[in-house]
Amino acid sequence: GAVVSQHPSWVICKSGTSVKIECRSLDFQATTMFWYRQFPKQSLMLMATSNEGSKATYEQGVEKDKFLINHASLTLSTLTVTSAHPEDSSFYICSAINPAGSYGYTFGSGTRLTVV
Amino acid sequence: GNSVTQMEGPVTLSEEAFLTINCTYTATGYPSLFWYVQYPGEGLQLLLKATKADDKGSNKGFEATYRKETTSFHLEKGSVQVSDSAVYFCALSAAEGGKLIFGQGTELSVKP
């Protein structure tokens, strides 16, 4: 079946540094990927839609310069949290559309980011 | 805009009890509806889906029926198990390949 690999699964970084999270579709090509953020015991908040070969579409209120998204190939999208601060600590989840299945959204296992 | 509303949790049940988690939605047109499950520290797994009115999605003993007249997609299971303990999210997509809009999630805890 369709698999999305997200890496790392957890990361701790110092305030002011940048962190890159990778989202790979392992057995299919994903022209569109989505990045979500989830706070403890809360729902998923869509941050941006990532399209291969073009600029990401950010949701209202999401800082484009803070959360850099790159979708350079059909199997890889990356989210870089720049100049991270403690308030950026969260669970980040990616999702890819698997064109082989109708409405085939496949989710990564998530990345727990802690900024200290 | 489009939105999804779920019943608040946490929901605590004994093993073999009947489960209902309510989900209603607001959307223009004919969205597709989904239930996802999230186990602690993990991403989301698709539990079931329905793409048109009156469709019933089912998987692993869970069922939900797309009711357009009541704009609902309630999740049910006749006999829950401890292993069903997780957070359940109702979601909609207004268009195929479009973004998913999630409800707030309902935490289910099943006690032996």
PDB file of C-alpha atoms in Angstrom:
ATOM      1  CA  GLY A   1       0.000   0.000   0.000  1.00  0.00           C
ATOM      2  CA  ALA A   2       0.895   3.655  -0.153  1.00  0.00           C
ATOM      3  CA  VAL A   3       3.502   4.672   2.415  1.00  0.00           C
ATOM      4  CA  VAL A   4       4.641   8.104   3.469  1.00  0.00           C
ATOM      5  CA  SER A   5       7.836   8.296   5.461  1.00  0.00           C
ATOM      6  CA  GLN A   6       8.432  11.290   7.678  1.00  0.00           C
ATOM      7  CA  HIS A   7      11.782  12.018   9.231  1.00  0.00           C
ATOM      8  CA  PRO A   8      12.863  12.660  11.897  1.00  0.00           C
ATOM      9  CA  SER A   9      10.206  11.307  14.219  1.00  0.00           C
ATOM     10  CA  TRP A  10      11.370  13.619  16.950  1.00  0.00           C
ATOM     11  CA  VAL A  11      13.901  16.427  17.240  1.00  0.00           C
ATOM     12  CA  ILE A  12      15.108  18.772  19.943  1.00  0.00           C
ATOM     13  CA  CYS A  13      16.772  21.989  18.885  1.00  0.00           C
ATOM     14  CA  LYS A  14      18.008  25.160  20.467  1.00  0.00           C
ATOM     15  CA  SER A  15      16.166  28.432  20.135  1.00  0.00           C
ATOM     16  CA  GLY A  16      17.285  30.346  17.068  1.00  0.00           C
ATOM     17  CA  THR A  17      18.348  27.354  15.030  1.00  0.00           C
ATOM     18  CA  SER A  18      16.567  25.872  12.020  1.00  0.00           C
ATOM     19  CA  VAL A  19      15.130  22.406  11.669  1.00  0.00           C
ATOM     20  CA  LYS A  20      14.257  20.512   8.506  1.00  0.00           C
ATOM     21  CA  ILE A  21      11.566  17.850   8.375  1.00  0.00           C
ATOM     22  CA  GLU A  22      11.332  15.498   5.403  1.00  0.00           C
ATOM     23  CA  CYS A  23       8.268  13.834   3.985  1.00  0.00           C
ATOM     24  CA  ARG A  24       8.772  11.117   1.362  1.00  0.00           C
ATOM     25  CA  SER A  25       6.300   9.078  -0.610  1.00  0.00           C
ATOM     26  CA  LEU A  26       7.968   5.685  -0.838  1.00  0.00           C
ATOM     27  CA  ASP A  27       6.019   3.825  -3.470  1.00  0.00           C
ATOM     28  CA  PHE A  28       4.106   6.458  -5.378  1.00  0.00           C
ATOM     29  CA  GLN A  29       4.542   9.892  -6.845  1.00  0.00           C
ATOM     30  CA  ALA A  30       2.900  12.681  -4.939  1.00  0.00           C
ATOM     31  CA  THR A  31       2.307  15.880  -6.836  1.00  0.00           C
ATOM     32  CA  THR A  32       0.588  17.361  -3.807  1.00  0.00           C
ATOM     33  CA  MET A  33       1.531  17.121  -0.160  1.00  0.00           C
ATOM     34  CA  PHE A  34       0.040  18.833   2.860  1.00  0.00           C
ATOM     35  CA  TRP A  35       1.690  19.973   6.064  1.00  0.00           C
ATOM     36  CA  TYR A  36      -0.234  20.054   9.323  1.00  0.00           C
ATOM     37  CA  ARG A  37       0.539  21.179  12.815  1.00  0.00           C
ATOM     38  CA  GLN A  38      -1.048  19.621  15.867  1.00  0.00           C
ATOM     39  CA  PHE A  39      -0.983  20.926  19.414  1.00  0.00           C
ATOM     40  CA  PRO A  40      -1.468  18.525  22.333  1.00  0.00           C
ATOM     41  CA  LYS A  41      -5.001  17.170  22.503  1.00  0.00           C
ATOM     42  CA  GLN A  42      -6.059  19.351  19.599  1.00  0.00           C
ATOM     43  CA  SER A  43      -6.951  18.895  15.988  1.00  0.00           C
ATOM     44  CA  LEU A  44      -4.742  19.144  12.950  1.00  0.00           C
ATOM     45  CA  MET A  45      -4.279  22.617  11.583  1.00  0.00           C
ATOM     46  CA  LEU A  46      -3.408  22.798   7.900  1.00  0.00           C
ATOM     47  CA  MET A  47      -0.337  24.937   7.420  1.00  0.00           C
ATOM     48  CA  ALA A  48       0.256  24.728   3.700  1.00  0.00           C
ATOM     49  CA  THR A  49      -0.300  22.800   0.511  1.00  0.00           C
ATOM     50  CA  SER A  50       2.877  21.812  -1.257  1.00  0.00           C
ATOM     51  CA  ASN A  51       2.852  21.291  -5.013  1.00  0.00           C
ATOM     52  CA  GLU A  52       5.770  19.742  -6.847  1.00  0.00           C
ATOM     53  CA  GLY A  53       7.715  22.293  -8.824  1.00  0.00           C
ATOM     54  CA  SER A  54       5.833  25.329  -7.612  1.00  0.00           C
ATOM     55  CA  LYS A  55       5.493  27.514  -4.569  1.00  0.00           C
ATOM     56  CA  ALA A  56       3.549  26.247  -1.606  1.00  0.00           C
ATOM     57  CA  THR A  57       0.159  27.694  -0.796  1.00  0.00           C
ATOM     58  CA  TYR A  58       0.034  28.791   2.816  1.00  0.00           C
ATOM     59  CA  GLU A  59      -3.046  29.002   4.968  1.00  0.00           C
ATOM     60  CA  GLN A  60      -4.021  32.325   6.451  1.00  0.00           C
ATOM     61  CA  GLY A  61      -1.973  33.205   9.481  1.00  0.00           C
ATOM     62  CA  VAL A  62       0.953  30.899   8.687  1.00  0.00           C
ATOM     63  CA  GLU A  63       4.247  32.729   8.287  1.00  0.00           C
ATOM     64  CA  LYS A  64       5.802  31.846   4.953  1.00  0.00           C
ATOM     65  CA  ASP A  65       9.256  32.997   5.983  1.00  0.00           C
ATOM     66  CA  LYS A  66       9.070  31.028   9.198  1.00  0.00           C
ATOM     67  CA  PHE A  67       7.923  27.745   7.731  1.00  0.00           C
ATOM     68  CA  LEU A  68       9.723  27.148   4.453  1.00  0.00           C
ATOM     69  CA  ILE A  69       8.299  24.418   2.273  1.00  0.00           C
ATOM     70  CA  ASN A  70      10.100  22.904  -0.687  1.00  0.00           C
ATOM     71  CA  HIS A  71       8.632  20.246  -2.954  1.00  0.00           C
ATOM     72  CA  ALA A  72      11.493  19.695  -5.345  1.00  0.00           C
ATOM     73  CA  SER A  73      10.573  16.217  -6.537  1.00  0.00           C
ATOM     74  CA  LEU A  74       7.533  14.002  -6.889  1.00  0.00           C
ATOM     75  CA  THR A  75       8.525  12.006  -3.841  1.00  0.00           C
ATOM     76  CA  LEU A  76       9.919  14.571  -1.422  1.00  0.00           C
ATOM     77  CA  SER A  77       8.619  17.639   0.365  1.00  0.00           C
ATOM     78  CA  THR A  78      10.473  19.365   3.164  1.00  0.00           C
ATOM     79  CA  LEU A  79       9.360  21.743   5.887  1.00  0.00           C
ATOM     80  CA  THR A  80      12.039  23.930   7.439  1.00  0.00           C
ATOM     81  CA  VAL A  81      11.245  25.730  10.650  1.00  0.00           C
ATOM     82  CA  THR A  82      13.573  28.718  10.602  1.00  0.00           C
ATOM     83  CA  SER A  83      14.879  30.490  13.677  1.00  0.00           C
ATOM     84  CA  ALA A  84      12.847  28.204  15.860  1.00  0.00           C
ATOM     85  CA  HIS A  85      11.410  29.390  19.153  1.00  0.00           C
ATOM     86  CA  PRO A  86       9.752  27.481  21.990  1.00  0.00           C
ATOM     87  CA  GLU A  87       6.302  28.407  20.677  1.00  0.00           C
ATOM     88  CA  ASP A  88       7.122  26.455  17.511  1.00  0.00           C
ATOM     89  CA  SER A  89       7.258  23.269  19.563  1.00  0.00           C
ATOM     90  CA  SER A  90       4.542  21.040  18.215  1.00  0.00           C
ATOM     91  CA  PHE A  91       3.725  17.839  16.351  1.00  0.00           C
ATOM     92  CA  TYR A  92       4.083  18.277  12.598  1.00  0.00           C
ATOM     93  CA  ILE A  93       2.419  15.827  10.217  1.00  0.00           C
ATOM     94  CA  CYS A  94       2.637  15.564   6.454  1.00  0.00           C
ATOM     95  CA  SER A  95       0.171  13.989   4.094  1.00  0.00           C
ATOM     96  CA  ALA A  96       0.444  13.028   0.453  1.00  0.00           C
ATOM     97  CA  ILE A  97      -2.176  12.335  -2.147  1.00  0.00           C
ATOM     98  CA  ASN A  98      -1.835   8.921  -3.681  1.00  0.00           C
ATOM     99  CA  PRO A  99      -3.340   9.200  -7.143  1.00  0.00           C
ATOM    100  CA  ALA A 100      -3.749   5.452  -7.389  1.00  0.00           C
ATOM    101  CA  GLY A 101      -6.651   5.471  -4.971  1.00  0.00           C
ATOM    102  CA  SER A 102      -9.711   7.651  -4.917  1.00  0.00           C
ATOM    103  CA  TYR A 103      -9.246  10.256  -2.215  1.00  0.00           C
ATOM    104  CA  GLY A 104      -6.100   8.465  -1.189  1.00  0.00           C
ATOM    105  CA  TYR A 105      -4.606  10.665   1.481  1.00  0.00           C
ATOM    106  CA  THR A 106      -1.693   8.968   3.203  1.00  0.00           C
ATOM    107  CA  PHE A 107      -0.197  10.447   6.344  1.00  0.00           C
ATOM    108  CA  GLY A 108       3.320  10.367   7.677  1.00  0.00           C
ATOM    109  CA  SER A 109       3.925   9.281  11.250  1.00  0.00           C
ATOM    110  CA  GLY A 110       4.629  12.814  12.408  1.00  0.00           C
ATOM    111  CA  THR A 111       7.565  14.740  13.855  1.00  0.00           C
ATOM    112  CA  ARG A 112       7.659  15.916  17.434  1.00  0.00           C
ATOM    113  CA  LEU A 113       9.619  19.191  17.536  1.00  0.00           C
ATOM    114  CA  THR A 114      10.781  20.563  20.857  1.00  0.00           C
ATOM    115  CA  VAL A 115      12.586  23.891  20.916  1.00  0.00           C
ATOM    116  CA  VAL A 116      14.552  24.606  24.072  1.00  0.00           C
TER     117      VAL A 116
ATOM    118  CA  GLY B   1     -16.535  28.217   4.941  1.00  0.00           C
ATOM    119  CA  ASN B   2     -16.394  24.465   5.297  1.00  0.00           C
ATOM    120  CA  SER B   3     -16.149  23.037   8.789  1.00  0.00           C
ATOM    121  CA  VAL B   4     -16.482  19.871  10.829  1.00  0.00           C
ATOM    122  CA  THR B   5     -17.805  19.581  14.371  1.00  0.00           C
ATOM    123  CA  GLN B   6     -17.333  16.521  16.553  1.00  0.00           C
ATOM    124  CA  MET B   7     -18.660  15.616  19.944  1.00  0.00           C
ATOM    125  CA  GLU B   8     -16.283  16.511  22.700  1.00  0.00           C
ATOM    126  CA  GLY B   9     -14.303  13.905  24.510  1.00  0.00           C
ATOM    127  CA  PRO B  10     -12.925  12.147  26.234  1.00  0.00           C
ATOM    128  CA  VAL B  11     -15.302   9.254  25.830  1.00  0.00           C
ATOM    129  CA  THR B  12     -14.759   6.411  28.271  1.00  0.00           C
ATOM    130  CA  LEU B  13     -16.400   3.041  27.658  1.00  0.00           C
ATOM    131  CA  SER B  14     -16.151  -0.468  28.978  1.00  0.00           C
ATOM    132  CA  GLU B  15     -15.026  -3.213  26.652  1.00  0.00           C
ATOM    133  CA  GLU B  16     -17.839  -4.538  24.432  1.00  0.00           C
ATOM    134  CA  ALA B  17     -19.908  -1.371  24.846  1.00  0.00           C
ATOM    135  CA  PHE B  18     -21.562   0.356  21.896  1.00  0.00           C
ATOM    136  CA  LEU B  19     -19.779   3.396  20.519  1.00  0.00           C
ATOM    137  CA  THR B  20     -21.163   6.479  18.824  1.00  0.00           C
ATOM    138  CA  ILE B  21     -19.080   9.535  18.043  1.00  0.00           C
ATOM    139  CA  ASN B  22     -21.119  12.306  16.498  1.00  0.00           C
ATOM    140  CA  CYS B  23     -19.856  14.333  13.563  1.00  0.00           C
ATOM    141  CA  THR B  24     -21.644  17.068  11.666  1.00  0.00           C
ATOM    142  CA  TYR B  25     -20.353  19.199   8.870  1.00  0.00           C
ATOM    143  CA  THR B  26     -20.939  22.440   7.022  1.00  0.00           C
ATOM    144  CA  ALA B  27     -20.015  22.546   3.383  1.00  0.00           C
ATOM    145  CA  THR B  28     -21.184  23.752   0.035  1.00  0.00           C
ATOM    146  CA  GLY B  29     -21.772  21.157  -2.608  1.00  0.00           C
ATOM    147  CA  TYR B  30     -21.088  17.489  -1.984  1.00  0.00           C
ATOM    148  CA  PRO B  31     -17.981  16.900   0.086  1.00  0.00           C
ATOM    149  CA  SER B  32     -16.379  13.549   0.750  1.00  0.00           C
ATOM    150  CA  LEU B  33     -16.313  12.509   4.391  1.00  0.00           C
ATOM    151  CA  PHE B  34     -13.710  10.580   6.351  1.00  0.00           C
ATOM    152  CA  TRP B  35     -12.927   9.134   9.735  1.00  0.00           C
ATOM    153  CA  TYR B  36      -9.278   8.935  10.757  1.00  0.00           C
ATOM    154  CA  VAL B  37      -7.774   7.345  13.840  1.00  0.00           C
ATOM    155  CA  GLN B  38      -4.630   8.487  15.635  1.00  0.00           C
ATOM    156  CA  TYR B  39      -2.800   6.337  18.147  1.00  0.00           C
ATOM    157  CA  PRO B  40      -0.507   8.072  20.660  1.00  0.00           C
ATOM    158  CA  GLY B  41       2.575   9.611  19.088  1.00  0.00           C
ATOM    159  CA  GLU B  42       1.623   8.516  15.588  1.00  0.00           C
ATOM    160  CA  GLY B  43       0.235   9.986  12.415  1.00  0.00           C
ATOM    161  CA  LEU B  44      -3.267   9.421  11.129  1.00  0.00           C
ATOM    162  CA  GLN B  45      -4.691   6.276   9.623  1.00  0.00           C
ATOM    163  CA  LEU B  46      -7.751   6.258   7.430  1.00  0.00           C
ATOM    164  CA  LEU B  47     -10.518   4.313   9.132  1.00  0.00           C
ATOM    165  CA  LEU B  48     -13.302   4.717   6.592  1.00  0.00           C
ATOM    166  CA  LYS B  49     -14.734   7.113   4.054  1.00  0.00           C
ATOM    167  CA  ALA B  50     -17.854   7.925   2.065  1.00  0.00           C
ATOM    168  CA  THR B  51     -17.916   9.991  -1.069  1.00  0.00           C
ATOM    169  CA  LYS B  52     -21.609  10.543  -1.684  1.00  0.00           C
ATOM    170  CA  ALA B  53     -24.891  10.825   0.142  1.00  0.00           C
ATOM    171  CA  ASP B  54     -26.253   7.618   1.710  1.00  0.00           C
ATOM    172  CA  ASP B  55     -22.940   5.821   1.255  1.00  0.00           C
ATOM    173  CA  LYS B  56     -21.889   3.740   4.238  1.00  0.00           C
ATOM    174  CA  GLY B  57     -18.194   3.443   4.996  1.00  0.00           C
ATOM    175  CA  SER B  58     -17.074   0.491   7.092  1.00  0.00           C
ATOM    176  CA  ASN B  59     -13.840  -0.994   8.369  1.00  0.00           C
ATOM    177  CA  LYS B  60     -12.750  -3.097  11.357  1.00  0.00           C
ATOM    178  CA  GLY B  61     -16.284  -3.124  12.761  1.00  0.00           C
ATOM    179  CA  PHE B  62     -16.663   0.647  12.526  1.00  0.00           C
ATOM    180  CA  GLU B  63     -19.376   2.166  10.362  1.00  0.00           C
ATOM    181  CA  ALA B  64     -20.529   5.627   9.348  1.00  0.00           C
ATOM    182  CA  THR B  65     -23.276   6.703   6.958  1.00  0.00           C
ATOM    183  CA  TYR B  66     -23.171   9.898   4.922  1.00  0.00           C
ATOM    184  CA  ARG B  67     -26.429  11.681   5.776  1.00  0.00           C
ATOM    185  CA  LYS B  68     -26.877  14.764   3.649  1.00  0.00           C
ATOM    186  CA  GLU B  69     -30.260  15.666   5.108  1.00  0.00           C
ATOM    187  CA  THR B  70     -28.748  15.996   8.568  1.00  0.00           C
ATOM    188  CA  THR B  71     -25.213  16.865   7.379  1.00  0.00           C
ATOM    189  CA  SER B  72     -23.861  14.129   9.603  1.00  0.00           C
ATOM    190  CA  PHE B  73     -21.366  11.274   9.485  1.00  0.00           C
ATOM    191  CA  HIS B  74     -21.574   9.632  12.898  1.00  0.00           C
ATOM    192  CA  LEU B  75     -19.101   6.875  13.732  1.00  0.00           C
ATOM    193  CA  GLU B  76     -20.443   3.689  15.319  1.00  0.00           C
ATOM    194  CA  LYS B  77     -19.125   0.370  16.513  1.00  0.00           C
ATOM    195  CA  GLY B  78     -21.188  -2.332  18.097  1.00  0.00           C
ATOM    196  CA  SER B  79     -18.596  -3.689  20.516  1.00  0.00           C
ATOM    197  CA  VAL B  80     -15.440  -1.752  21.311  1.00  0.00           C
ATOM    198  CA  GLN B  81     -12.165  -3.267  22.413  1.00  0.00           C
ATOM    199  CA  VAL B  82      -9.347  -1.903  24.538  1.00  0.00           C
ATOM    200  CA  SER B  83      -7.257  -1.695  21.375  1.00  0.00           C
ATOM    201  CA  ASP B  84      -9.734   0.850  19.961  1.00  0.00           C
ATOM    202  CA  SER B  85      -8.499   3.424  22.451  1.00  0.00           C
ATOM    203  CA  ALA B  86      -7.267   6.327  20.342  1.00  0.00           C
ATOM    204  CA  VAL B  87      -8.255   9.745  19.060  1.00  0.00           C
ATOM    205  CA  TYR B  88     -10.790   9.780  16.239  1.00  0.00           C
ATOM    206  CA  PHE B  89     -11.025  12.594  13.724  1.00  0.00           C
ATOM    207  CA  CYS B  90     -13.873  13.326  11.373  1.00  0.00           C
ATOM    208  CA  ALA B  91     -12.840  15.175   8.222  1.00  0.00           C
ATOM    209  CA  LEU B  92     -14.162  16.419   4.927  1.00  0.00           C
ATOM    210  CA  SER B  93     -12.743  17.244   1.550  1.00  0.00           C
ATOM    211  CA  ALA B  94     -14.664  19.556  -0.714  1.00  0.00           C
ATOM    212  CA  ALA B  95     -12.952  18.263  -3.827  1.00  0.00           C
ATOM    213  CA  GLU B  96     -10.937  15.215  -4.820  1.00  0.00           C
ATOM    214  CA  GLY B  97      -7.315  15.952  -4.131  1.00  0.00           C
ATOM    215  CA  GLY B  98      -8.215  19.005  -2.110  1.00  0.00           C
ATOM    216  CA  LYS B  99      -7.257  19.758   1.448  1.00  0.00           C
ATOM    217  CA  LEU B 100      -8.811  17.910   4.347  1.00  0.00           C
ATOM    218  CA  ILE B 101     -10.641  19.865   7.005  1.00  0.00           C
ATOM    219  CA  PHE B 102     -10.642  18.138  10.379  1.00  0.00           C
ATOM    220  CA  GLY B 103     -12.917  18.193  13.359  1.00  0.00           C
ATOM    221  CA  GLN B 104     -11.399  18.734  16.761  1.00  0.00           C
ATOM    222  CA  GLY B 105     -10.956  15.036  17.474  1.00  0.00           C
ATOM    223  CA  THR B 106     -12.574  12.801  20.065  1.00  0.00           C
ATOM    224  CA  GLU B 107     -10.469  10.806  22.469  1.00  0.00           C
ATOM    225  CA  LEU B 108     -11.800   7.329  23.168  1.00  0.00           C
ATOM    226  CA  SER B 109     -10.660   5.303  26.148  1.00  0.00           C
ATOM    227  CA  VAL B 110     -11.860   1.715  26.464  1.00  0.00           C
ATOM    228  CA  LYS B 111     -11.440   0.032  29.835  1.00  0.00           C
ATOM    229  CA  PRO B 112     -11.217  -3.740  30.269  1.00  0.00           C
TER     230      PRO B 112
END
